[in-house]
PDB file of C-alpha atoms in Angstrom:
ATOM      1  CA  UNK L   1      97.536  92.954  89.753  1.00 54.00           C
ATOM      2  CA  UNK L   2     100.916  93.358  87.658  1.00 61.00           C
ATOM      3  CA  UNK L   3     104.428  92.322  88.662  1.00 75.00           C
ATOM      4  CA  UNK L   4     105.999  95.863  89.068  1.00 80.00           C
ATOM      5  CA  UNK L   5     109.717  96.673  89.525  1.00 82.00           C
ATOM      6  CA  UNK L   6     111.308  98.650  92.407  1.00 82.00           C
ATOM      7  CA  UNK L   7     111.691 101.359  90.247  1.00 85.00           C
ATOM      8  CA  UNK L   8     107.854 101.236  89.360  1.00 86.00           C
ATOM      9  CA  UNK L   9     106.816 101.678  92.883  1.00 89.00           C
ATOM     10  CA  UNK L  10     109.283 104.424  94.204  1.00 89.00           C
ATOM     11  CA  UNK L  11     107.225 106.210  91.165  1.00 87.00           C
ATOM     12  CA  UNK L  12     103.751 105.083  92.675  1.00 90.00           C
ATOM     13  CA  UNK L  13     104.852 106.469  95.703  1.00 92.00           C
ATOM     14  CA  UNK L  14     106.321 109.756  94.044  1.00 89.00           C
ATOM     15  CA  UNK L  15     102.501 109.826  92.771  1.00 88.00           C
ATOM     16  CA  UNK L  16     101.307 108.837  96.068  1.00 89.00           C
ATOM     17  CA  UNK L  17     103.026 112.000  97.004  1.00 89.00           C
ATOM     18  CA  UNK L  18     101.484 114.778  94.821  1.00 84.00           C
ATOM     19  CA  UNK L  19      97.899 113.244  95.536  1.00 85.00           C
ATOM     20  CA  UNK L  20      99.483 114.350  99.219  1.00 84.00           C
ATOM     21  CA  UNK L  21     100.584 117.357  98.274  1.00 82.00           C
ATOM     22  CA  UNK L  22      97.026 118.243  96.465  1.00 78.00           C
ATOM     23  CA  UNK L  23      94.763 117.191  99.623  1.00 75.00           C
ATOM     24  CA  UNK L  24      97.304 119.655 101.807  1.00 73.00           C
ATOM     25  CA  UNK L  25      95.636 122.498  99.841  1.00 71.00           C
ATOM     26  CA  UNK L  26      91.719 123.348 100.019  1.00 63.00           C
ATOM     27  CA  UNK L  27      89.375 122.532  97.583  1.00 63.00           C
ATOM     28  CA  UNK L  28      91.896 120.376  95.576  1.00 69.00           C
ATOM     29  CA  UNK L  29      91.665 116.532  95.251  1.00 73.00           C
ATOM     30  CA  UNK L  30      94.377 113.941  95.345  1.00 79.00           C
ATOM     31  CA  UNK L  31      91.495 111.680  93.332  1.00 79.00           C
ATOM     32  CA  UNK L  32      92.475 114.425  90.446  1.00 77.00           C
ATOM     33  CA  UNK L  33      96.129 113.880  90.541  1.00 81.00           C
ATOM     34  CA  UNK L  34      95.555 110.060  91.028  1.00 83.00           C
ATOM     35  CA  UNK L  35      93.396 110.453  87.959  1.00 79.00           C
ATOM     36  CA  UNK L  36      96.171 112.264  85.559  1.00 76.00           C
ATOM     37  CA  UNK L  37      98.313 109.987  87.119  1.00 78.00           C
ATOM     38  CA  UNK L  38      97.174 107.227  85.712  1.00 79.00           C
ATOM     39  CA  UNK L  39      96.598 104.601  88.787  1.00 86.00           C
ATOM     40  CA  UNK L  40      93.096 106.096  89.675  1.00 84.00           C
ATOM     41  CA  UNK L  41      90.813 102.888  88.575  1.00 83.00           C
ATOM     42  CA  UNK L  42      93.863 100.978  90.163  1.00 87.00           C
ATOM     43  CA  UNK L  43      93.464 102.998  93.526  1.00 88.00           C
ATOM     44  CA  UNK L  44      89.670 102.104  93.368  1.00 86.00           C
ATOM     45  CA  UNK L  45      90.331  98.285  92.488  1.00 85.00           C
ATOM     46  CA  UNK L  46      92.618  97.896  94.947  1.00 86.00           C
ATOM     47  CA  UNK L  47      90.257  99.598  97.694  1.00 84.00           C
ATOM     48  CA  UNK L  48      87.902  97.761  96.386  1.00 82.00           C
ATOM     49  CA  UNK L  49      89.422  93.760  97.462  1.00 81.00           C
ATOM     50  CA  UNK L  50      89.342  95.110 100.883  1.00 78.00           C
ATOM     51  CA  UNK L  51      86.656  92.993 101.498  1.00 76.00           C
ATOM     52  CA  UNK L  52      85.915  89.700 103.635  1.00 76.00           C
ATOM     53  CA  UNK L  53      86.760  87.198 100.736  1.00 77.00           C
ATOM     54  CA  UNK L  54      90.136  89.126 101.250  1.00 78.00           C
ATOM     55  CA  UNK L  55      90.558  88.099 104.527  1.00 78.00           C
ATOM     56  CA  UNK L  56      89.130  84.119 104.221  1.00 81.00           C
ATOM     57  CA  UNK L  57      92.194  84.380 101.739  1.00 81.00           C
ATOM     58  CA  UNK L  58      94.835  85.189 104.710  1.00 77.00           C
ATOM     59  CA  UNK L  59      93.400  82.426 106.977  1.00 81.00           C
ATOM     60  CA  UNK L  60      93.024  79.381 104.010  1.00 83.00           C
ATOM     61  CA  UNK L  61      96.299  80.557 102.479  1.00 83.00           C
ATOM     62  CA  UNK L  62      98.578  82.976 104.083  1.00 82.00           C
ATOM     63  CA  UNK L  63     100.140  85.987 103.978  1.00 83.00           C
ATOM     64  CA  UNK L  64     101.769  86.148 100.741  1.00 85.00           C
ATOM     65  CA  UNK L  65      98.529  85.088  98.819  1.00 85.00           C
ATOM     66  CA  UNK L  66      96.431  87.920 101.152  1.00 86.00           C
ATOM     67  CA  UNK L  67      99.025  90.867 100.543  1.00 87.00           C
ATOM     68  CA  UNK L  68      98.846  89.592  96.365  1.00 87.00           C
ATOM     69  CA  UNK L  69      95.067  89.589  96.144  1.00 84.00           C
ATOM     70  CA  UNK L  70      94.968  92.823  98.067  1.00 84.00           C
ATOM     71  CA  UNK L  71      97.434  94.409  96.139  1.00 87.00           C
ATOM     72  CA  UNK L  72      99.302  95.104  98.968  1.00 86.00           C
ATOM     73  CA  UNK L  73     102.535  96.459  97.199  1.00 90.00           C
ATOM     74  CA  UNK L  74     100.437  99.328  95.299  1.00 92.00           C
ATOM     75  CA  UNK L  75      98.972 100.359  98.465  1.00 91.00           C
ATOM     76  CA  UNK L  76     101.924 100.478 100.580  1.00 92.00           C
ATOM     77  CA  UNK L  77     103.760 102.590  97.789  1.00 92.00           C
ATOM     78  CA  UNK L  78     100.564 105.163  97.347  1.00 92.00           C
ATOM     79  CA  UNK L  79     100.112 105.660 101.164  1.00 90.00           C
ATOM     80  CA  UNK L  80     103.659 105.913 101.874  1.00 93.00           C
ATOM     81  CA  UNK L  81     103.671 108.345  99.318  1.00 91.00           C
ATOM     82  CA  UNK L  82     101.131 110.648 101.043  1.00 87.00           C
ATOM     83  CA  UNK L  83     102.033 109.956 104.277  1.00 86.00           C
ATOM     84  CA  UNK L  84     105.572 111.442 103.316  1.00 89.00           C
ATOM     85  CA  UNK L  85     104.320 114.627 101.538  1.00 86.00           C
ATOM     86  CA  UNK L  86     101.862 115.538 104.441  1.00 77.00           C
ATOM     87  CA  UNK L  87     104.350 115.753 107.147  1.00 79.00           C
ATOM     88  CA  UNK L  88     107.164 117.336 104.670  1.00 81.00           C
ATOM     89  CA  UNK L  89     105.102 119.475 102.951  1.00 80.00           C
ATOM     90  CA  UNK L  90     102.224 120.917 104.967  1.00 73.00           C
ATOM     91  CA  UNK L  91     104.265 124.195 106.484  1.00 78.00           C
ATOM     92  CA  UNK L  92     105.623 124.760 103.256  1.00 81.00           C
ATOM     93  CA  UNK L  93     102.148 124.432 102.031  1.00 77.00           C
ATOM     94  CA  UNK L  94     100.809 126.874 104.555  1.00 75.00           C
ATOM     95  CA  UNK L  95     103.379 129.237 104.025  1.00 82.00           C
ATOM     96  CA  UNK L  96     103.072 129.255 100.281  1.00 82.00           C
ATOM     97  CA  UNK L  97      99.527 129.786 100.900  1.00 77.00           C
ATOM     98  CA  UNK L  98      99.827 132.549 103.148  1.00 79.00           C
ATOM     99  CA  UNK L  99     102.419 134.784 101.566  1.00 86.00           C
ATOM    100  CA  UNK L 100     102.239 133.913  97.956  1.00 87.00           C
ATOM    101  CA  UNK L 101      98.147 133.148  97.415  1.00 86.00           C
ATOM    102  CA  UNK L 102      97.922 134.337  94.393  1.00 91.00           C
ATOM    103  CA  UNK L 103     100.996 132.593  92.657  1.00 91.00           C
ATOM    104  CA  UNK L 104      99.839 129.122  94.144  1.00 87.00           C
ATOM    105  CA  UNK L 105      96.498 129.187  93.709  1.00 87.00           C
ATOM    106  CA  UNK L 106      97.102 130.171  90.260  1.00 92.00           C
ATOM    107  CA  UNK L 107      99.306 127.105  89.414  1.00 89.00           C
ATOM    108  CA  UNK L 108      96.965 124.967  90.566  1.00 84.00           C
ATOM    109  CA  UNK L 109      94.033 126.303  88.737  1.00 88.00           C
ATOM    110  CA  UNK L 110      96.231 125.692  85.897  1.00 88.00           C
ATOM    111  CA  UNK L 111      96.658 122.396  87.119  1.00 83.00           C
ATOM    112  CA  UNK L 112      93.297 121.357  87.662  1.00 82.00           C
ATOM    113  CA  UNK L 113      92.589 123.057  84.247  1.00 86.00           C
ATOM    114  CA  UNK L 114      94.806 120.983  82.579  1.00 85.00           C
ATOM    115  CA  UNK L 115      92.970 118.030  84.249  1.00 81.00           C
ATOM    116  CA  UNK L 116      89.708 118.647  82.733  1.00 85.00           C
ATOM    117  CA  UNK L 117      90.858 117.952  79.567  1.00 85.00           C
ATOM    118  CA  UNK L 118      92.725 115.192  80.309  1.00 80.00           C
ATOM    119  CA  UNK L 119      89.897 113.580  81.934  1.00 81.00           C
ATOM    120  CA  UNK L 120      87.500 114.734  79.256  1.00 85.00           C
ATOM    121  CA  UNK L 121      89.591 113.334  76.476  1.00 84.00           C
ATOM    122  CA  UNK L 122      89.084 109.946  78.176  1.00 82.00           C
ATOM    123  CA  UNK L 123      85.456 109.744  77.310  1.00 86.00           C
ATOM    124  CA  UNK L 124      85.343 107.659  74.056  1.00 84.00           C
ATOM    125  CA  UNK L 125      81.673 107.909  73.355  1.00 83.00           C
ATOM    126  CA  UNK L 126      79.922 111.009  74.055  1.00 87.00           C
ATOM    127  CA  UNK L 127      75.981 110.840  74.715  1.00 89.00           C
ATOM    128  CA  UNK L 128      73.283 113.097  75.267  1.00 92.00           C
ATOM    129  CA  UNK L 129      73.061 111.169  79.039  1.00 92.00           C
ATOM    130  CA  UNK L 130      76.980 112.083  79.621  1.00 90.00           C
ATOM    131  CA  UNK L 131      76.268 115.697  78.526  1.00 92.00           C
ATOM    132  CA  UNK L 132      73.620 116.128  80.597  1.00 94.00           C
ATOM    133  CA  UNK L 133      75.599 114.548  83.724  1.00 92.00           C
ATOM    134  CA  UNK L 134      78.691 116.754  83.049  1.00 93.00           C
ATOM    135  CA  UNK L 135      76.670 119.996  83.093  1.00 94.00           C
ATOM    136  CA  UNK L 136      74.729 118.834  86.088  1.00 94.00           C
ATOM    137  CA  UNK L 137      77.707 117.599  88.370  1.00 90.00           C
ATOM    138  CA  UNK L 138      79.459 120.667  87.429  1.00 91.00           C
ATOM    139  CA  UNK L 139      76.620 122.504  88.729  1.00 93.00           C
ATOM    140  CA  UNK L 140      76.864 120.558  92.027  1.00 88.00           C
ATOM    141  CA  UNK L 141      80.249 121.113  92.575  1.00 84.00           C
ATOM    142  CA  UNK L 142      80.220 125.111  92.045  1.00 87.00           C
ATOM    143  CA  UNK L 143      76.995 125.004  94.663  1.00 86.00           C
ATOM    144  CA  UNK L 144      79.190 122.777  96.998  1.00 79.00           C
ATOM    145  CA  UNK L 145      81.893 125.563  96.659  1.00 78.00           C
ATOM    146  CA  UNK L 146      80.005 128.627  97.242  1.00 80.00           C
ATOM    147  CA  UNK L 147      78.082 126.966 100.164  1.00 76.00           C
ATOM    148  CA  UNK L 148      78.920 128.744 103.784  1.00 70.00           C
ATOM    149  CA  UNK L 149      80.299 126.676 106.450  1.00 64.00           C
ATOM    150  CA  UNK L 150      78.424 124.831 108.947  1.00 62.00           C
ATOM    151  CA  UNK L 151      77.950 125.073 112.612  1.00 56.00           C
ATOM    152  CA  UNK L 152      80.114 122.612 114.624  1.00 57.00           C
ATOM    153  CA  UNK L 153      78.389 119.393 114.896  1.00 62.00           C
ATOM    154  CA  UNK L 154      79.883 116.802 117.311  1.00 67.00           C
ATOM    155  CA  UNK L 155      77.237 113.737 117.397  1.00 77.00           C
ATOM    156  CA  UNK L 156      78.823 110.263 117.201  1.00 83.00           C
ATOM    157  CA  UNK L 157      76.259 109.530 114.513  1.00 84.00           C
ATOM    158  CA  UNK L 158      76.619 112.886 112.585  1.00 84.00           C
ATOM    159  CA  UNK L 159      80.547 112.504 112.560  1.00 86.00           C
ATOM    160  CA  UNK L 160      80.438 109.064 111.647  1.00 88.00           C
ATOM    161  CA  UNK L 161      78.341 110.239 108.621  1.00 85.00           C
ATOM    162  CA  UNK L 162      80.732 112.856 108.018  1.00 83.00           C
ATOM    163  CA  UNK L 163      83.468 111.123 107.860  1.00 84.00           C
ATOM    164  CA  UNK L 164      81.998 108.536 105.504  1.00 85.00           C
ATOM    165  CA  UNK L 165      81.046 111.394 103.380  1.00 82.00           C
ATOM    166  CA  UNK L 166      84.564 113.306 103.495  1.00 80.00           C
ATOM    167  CA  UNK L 167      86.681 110.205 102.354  1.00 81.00           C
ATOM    168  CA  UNK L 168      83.887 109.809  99.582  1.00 79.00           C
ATOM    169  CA  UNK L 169      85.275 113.736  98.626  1.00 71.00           C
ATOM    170  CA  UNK L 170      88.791 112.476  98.771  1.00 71.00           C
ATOM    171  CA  UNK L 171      88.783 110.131  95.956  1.00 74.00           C
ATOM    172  CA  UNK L 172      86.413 111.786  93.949  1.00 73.00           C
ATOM    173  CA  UNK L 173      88.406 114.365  91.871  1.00 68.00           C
ATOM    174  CA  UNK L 174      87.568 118.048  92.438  1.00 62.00           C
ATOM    175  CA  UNK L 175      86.267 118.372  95.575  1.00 64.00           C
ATOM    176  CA  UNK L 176      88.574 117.713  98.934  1.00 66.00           C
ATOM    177  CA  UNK L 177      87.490 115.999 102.144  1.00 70.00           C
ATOM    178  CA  UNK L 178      89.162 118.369 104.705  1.00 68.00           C
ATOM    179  CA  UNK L 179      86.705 121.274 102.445  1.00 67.00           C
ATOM    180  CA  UNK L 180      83.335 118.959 103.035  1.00 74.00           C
ATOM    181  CA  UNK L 181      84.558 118.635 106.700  1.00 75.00           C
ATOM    182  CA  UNK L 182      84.337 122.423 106.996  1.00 68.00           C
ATOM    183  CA  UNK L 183      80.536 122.722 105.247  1.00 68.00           C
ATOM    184  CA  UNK L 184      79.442 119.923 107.748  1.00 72.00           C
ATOM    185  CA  UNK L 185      80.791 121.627 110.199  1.00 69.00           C
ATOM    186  CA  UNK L 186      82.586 119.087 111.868  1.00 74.00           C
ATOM    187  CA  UNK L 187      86.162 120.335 111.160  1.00 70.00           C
ATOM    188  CA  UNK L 188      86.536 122.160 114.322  1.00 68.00           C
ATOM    189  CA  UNK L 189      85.282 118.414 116.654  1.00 76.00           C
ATOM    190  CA  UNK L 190      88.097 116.652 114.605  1.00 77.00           C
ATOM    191  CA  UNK L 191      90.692 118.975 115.083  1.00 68.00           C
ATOM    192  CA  UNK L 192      90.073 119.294 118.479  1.00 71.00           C
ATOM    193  CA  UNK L 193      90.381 115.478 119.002  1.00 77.00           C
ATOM    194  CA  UNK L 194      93.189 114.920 117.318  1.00 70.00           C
ATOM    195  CA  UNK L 195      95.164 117.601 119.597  1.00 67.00           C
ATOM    196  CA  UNK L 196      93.140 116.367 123.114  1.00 75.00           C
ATOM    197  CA  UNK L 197      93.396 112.771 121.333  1.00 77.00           C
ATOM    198  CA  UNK L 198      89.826 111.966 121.850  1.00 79.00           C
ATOM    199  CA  UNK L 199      89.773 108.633 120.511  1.00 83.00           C
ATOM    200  CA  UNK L 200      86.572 108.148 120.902  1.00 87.00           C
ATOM    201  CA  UNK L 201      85.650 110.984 118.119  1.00 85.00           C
ATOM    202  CA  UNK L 202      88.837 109.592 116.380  1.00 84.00           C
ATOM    203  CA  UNK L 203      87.536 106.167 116.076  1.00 89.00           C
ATOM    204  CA  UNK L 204      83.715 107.285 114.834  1.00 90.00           C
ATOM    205  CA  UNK L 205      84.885 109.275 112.489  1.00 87.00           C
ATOM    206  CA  UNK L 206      87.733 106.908 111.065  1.00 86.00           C
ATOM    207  CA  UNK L 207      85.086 103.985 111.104  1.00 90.00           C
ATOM    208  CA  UNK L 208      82.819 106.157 108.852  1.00 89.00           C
ATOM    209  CA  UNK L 209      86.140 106.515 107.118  1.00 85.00           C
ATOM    210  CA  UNK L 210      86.257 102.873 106.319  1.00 84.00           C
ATOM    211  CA  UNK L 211      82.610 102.496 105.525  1.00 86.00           C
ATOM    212  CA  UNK L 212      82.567 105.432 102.628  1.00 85.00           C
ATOM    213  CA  UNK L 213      85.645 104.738 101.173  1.00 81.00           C
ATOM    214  CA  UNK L 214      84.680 100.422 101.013  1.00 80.00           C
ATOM    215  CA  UNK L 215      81.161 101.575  99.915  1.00 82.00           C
ATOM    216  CA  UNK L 216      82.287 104.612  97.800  1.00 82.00           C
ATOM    217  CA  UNK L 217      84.715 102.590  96.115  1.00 79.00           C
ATOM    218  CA  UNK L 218      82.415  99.770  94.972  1.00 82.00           C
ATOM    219  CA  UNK L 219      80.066 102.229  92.986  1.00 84.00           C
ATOM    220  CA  UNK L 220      83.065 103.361  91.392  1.00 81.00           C
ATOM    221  CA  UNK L 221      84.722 100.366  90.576  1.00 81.00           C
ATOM    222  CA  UNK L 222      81.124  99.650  89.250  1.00 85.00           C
ATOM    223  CA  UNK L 223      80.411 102.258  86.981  1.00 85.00           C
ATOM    224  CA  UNK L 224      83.865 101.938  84.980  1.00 82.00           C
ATOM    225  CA  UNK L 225      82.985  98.386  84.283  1.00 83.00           C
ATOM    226  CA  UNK L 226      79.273  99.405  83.564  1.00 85.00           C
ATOM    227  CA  UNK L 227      79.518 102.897  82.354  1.00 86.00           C
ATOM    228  CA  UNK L 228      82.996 104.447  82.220  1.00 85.00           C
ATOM    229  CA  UNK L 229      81.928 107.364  79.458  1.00 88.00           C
ATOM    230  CA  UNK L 230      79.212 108.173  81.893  1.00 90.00           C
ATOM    231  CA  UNK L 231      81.198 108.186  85.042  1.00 86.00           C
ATOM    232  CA  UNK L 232      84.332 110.282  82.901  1.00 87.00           C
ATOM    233  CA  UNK L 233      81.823 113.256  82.337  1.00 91.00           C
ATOM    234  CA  UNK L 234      80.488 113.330  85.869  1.00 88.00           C
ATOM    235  CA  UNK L 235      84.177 113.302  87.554  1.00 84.00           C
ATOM    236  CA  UNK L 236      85.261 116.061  84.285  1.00 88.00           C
ATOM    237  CA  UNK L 237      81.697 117.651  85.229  1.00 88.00           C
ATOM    238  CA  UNK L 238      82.817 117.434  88.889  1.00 84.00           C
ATOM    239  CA  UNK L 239      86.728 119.031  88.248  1.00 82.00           C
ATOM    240  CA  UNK L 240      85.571 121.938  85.838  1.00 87.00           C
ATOM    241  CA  UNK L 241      82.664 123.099  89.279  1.00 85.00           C
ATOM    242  CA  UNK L 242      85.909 123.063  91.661  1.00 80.00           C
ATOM    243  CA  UNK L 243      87.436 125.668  89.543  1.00 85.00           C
ATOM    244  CA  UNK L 244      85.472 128.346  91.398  1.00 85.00           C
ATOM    245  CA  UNK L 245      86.884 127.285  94.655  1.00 80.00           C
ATOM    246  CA  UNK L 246      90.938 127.638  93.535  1.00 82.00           C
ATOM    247  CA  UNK L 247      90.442 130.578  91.411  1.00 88.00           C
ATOM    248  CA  UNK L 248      93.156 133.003  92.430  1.00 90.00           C
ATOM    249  CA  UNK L 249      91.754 136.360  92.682  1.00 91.00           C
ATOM    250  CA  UNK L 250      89.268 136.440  96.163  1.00 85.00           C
ATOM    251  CA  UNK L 251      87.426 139.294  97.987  1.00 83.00           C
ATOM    252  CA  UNK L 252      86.754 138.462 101.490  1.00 76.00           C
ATOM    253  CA  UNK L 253      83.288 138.519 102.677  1.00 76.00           C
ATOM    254  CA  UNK L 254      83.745 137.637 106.242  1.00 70.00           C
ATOM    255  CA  UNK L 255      85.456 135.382 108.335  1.00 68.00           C
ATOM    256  CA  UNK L 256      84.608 132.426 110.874  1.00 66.00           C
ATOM    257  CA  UNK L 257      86.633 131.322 113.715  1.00 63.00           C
ATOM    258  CA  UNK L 258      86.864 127.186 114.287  1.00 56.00           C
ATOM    259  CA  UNK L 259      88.749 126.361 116.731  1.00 58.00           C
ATOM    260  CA  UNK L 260      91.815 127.854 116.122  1.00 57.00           C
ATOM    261  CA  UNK L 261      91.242 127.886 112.960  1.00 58.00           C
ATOM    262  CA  UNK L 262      90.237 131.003 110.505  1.00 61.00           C
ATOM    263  CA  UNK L 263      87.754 129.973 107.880  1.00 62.00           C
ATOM    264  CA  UNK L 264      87.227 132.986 105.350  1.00 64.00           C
ATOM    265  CA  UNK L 265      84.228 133.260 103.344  1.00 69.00           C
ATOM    266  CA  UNK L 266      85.252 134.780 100.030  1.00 74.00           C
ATOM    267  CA  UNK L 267      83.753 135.139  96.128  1.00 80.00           C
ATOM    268  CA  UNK L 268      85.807 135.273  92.885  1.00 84.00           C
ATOM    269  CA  UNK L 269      86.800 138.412  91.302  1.00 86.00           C
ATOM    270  CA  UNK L 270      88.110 139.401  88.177  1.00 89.00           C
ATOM    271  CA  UNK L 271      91.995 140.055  88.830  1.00 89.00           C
ATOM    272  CA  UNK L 272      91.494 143.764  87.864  1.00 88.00           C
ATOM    273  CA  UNK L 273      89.102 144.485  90.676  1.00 86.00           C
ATOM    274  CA  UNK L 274      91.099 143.088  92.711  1.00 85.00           C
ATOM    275  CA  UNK L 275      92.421 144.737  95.883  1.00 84.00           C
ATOM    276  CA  UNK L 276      95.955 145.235  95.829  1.00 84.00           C
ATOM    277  CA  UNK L 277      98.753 143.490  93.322  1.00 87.00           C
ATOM    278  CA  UNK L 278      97.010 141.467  91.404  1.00 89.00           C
ATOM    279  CA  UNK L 279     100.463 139.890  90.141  1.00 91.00           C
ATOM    280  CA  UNK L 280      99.085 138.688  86.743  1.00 91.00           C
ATOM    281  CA  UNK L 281     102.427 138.156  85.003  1.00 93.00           C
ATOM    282  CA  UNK L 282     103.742 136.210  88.095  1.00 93.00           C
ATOM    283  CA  UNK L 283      99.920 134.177  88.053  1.00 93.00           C
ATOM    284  CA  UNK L 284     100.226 133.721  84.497  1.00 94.00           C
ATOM    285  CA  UNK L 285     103.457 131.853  84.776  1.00 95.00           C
ATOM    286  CA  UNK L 286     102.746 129.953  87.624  1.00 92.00           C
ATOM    287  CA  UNK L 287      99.142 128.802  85.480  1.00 92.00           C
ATOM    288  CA  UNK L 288     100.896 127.846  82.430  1.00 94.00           C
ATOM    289  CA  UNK L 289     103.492 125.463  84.735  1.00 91.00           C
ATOM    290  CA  UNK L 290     100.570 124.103  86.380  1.00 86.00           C
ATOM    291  CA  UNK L 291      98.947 123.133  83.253  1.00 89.00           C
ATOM    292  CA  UNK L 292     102.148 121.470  81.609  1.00 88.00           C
ATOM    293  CA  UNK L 293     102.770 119.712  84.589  1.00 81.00           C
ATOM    294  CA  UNK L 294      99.771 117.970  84.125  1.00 76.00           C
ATOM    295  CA  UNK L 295     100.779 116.457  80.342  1.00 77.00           C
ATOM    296  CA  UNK L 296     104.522 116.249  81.848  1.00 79.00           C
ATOM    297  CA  UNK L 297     102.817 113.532  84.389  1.00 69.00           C
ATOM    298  CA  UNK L 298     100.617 111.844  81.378  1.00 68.00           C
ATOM    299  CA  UNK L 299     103.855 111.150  79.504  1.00 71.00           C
ATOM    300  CA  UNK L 300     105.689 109.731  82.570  1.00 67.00           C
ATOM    301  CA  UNK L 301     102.475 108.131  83.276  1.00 59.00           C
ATOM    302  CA  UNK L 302     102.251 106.085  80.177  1.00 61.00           C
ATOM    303  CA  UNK L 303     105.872 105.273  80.575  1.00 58.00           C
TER     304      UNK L 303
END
């Protein structure tokens, strides 16, 4: 991996820190923002040496080689990064999320907008395969939005499978883990652990954790050597499906209690049948700073 600067990584970590940011809100991805931000393949790489050849390294030649071949820096920087926006940012999150919906799920629809063509502008060679695939995962991901959530579910083997599969969701861009938690319905058993520290739950699910994201990130790693077009128009295909789930104007259909969580089940509506301010100038706005924000961070990107 490159030599980087101090400078460099206090900017990995300010990345690290909006792919934070993103996975506080539901339904959006910090793979998306890792994606516009330029380090995504990087991010996969790099998960990717985790590996036992990794580790033969840091017994036959130390430390220094183990942390190098691991990319150790990189890491460090990114995960700092989100560790520091989830515990600044998550009741600012929440409150911008409960007072001003509209505005904030309006700038990151813009946003995520914005990252559809980014991504889409990456594909170099555009085939009736890669066509096919876009329409198809962007099928999957609108079904995956619209789908109700699950009864709780709190088998070692089920959570261990959901958490494999909700780390999967968090480095794939479009589609957040804490969202496939909810549709597995095993939000509500890890919640509850974490606050009566069950470790036993912890552990399971944080070792299916390990296994997706090692696994996850091989195929990955894989198709951009093998088939980057390909894989470009199912993560664009997978981005544009997500839109449904940020869309700013919602009409509640019901709502589920978790825990002590609220879960509401809701459908998009056009802002003019909406129930109450609809606040288009102020969504507007907030939309169109979204979407420059995303070709703000391609230009400091390629810096």
């Amino acid at each position: 991996m490159e030599n980087r600067s101090f400078l460099q990584y206090v900017f990995i970590t300010l990345k690290g820190m909006a792919m934070g940011i993103a996975e506080l809100v539901p339904g959006v991805s910090g793979g998306t923002i890792a994606f516009v931000a330029g380090i995504y393949e990087e991010f996969i790489t790099s998960i990717n040496n985790v590996n036992l050849s990794t580790f033969k390294t840091l017994r036959k030649e130390g430390f220094k080689a183990f942390w190098q071949h691991l990319n150790g820096n990189f890491l460090l920087a990114l995960f700092s990064g989100m560790l520091i926006s989830i515990i600044s940012f998550s009741k600012l999150i929440k409150w911008l999320l409960e007072f001003h919906p509209i505005v904030i799920w309006s700038f990151f629809f813009g946003l995520v907008l914005a990252s559809i063509l980014f991504v889409a502008k990456e594909i170099k060679k555009w085939t009736p395969l890669a066509i096919i695939l876009l329409l198809l995962s962007s099928v999957l991901a609108y079904y995956i939005t619209t789908l109700p959530p699950s009864t709780n579910a709190d088998s070692l083997p089920y959570l261990f499978m959901s958490g494999a599969i909700a780390i999967c969701a968090m480095i794939l861009p479009g589609i957040s883990g804490a969202f496939i938690l909810v549709l597995l319905g095993s939000y509500k058993t890890v919640i509850e652990a974490v606050d009566q520290r069950d470790f036993k739950i912890l552990v399971t699910v944080a070792l299916g954790c390990l296994v997706g994201l090692l696994s996850f990130a091989r195929l990955l790693k894989w198709m951009f050597s093998h088939h980057k077009s390909i894989t470009l128009a199912v993560l664009t295909g997978f981005i544009a499906g997500s839109l449904n789930k940020i869309w700013p104007w919602k009409q509640i259909i019901s709502t589920k209690q978790i825990g002590q969580k609220v879960i509401v089940i809701d459908e998009s509506i056009s802002p003019f049948a909406f129930d109450g301010d609809p606040q288009i100038t102020s969504a507007l706005l907030a939309a169109v700073i979204g979407f420059s924000l995303i070709f703000i961070l391609e230009k400091v990107a390629s810096k």
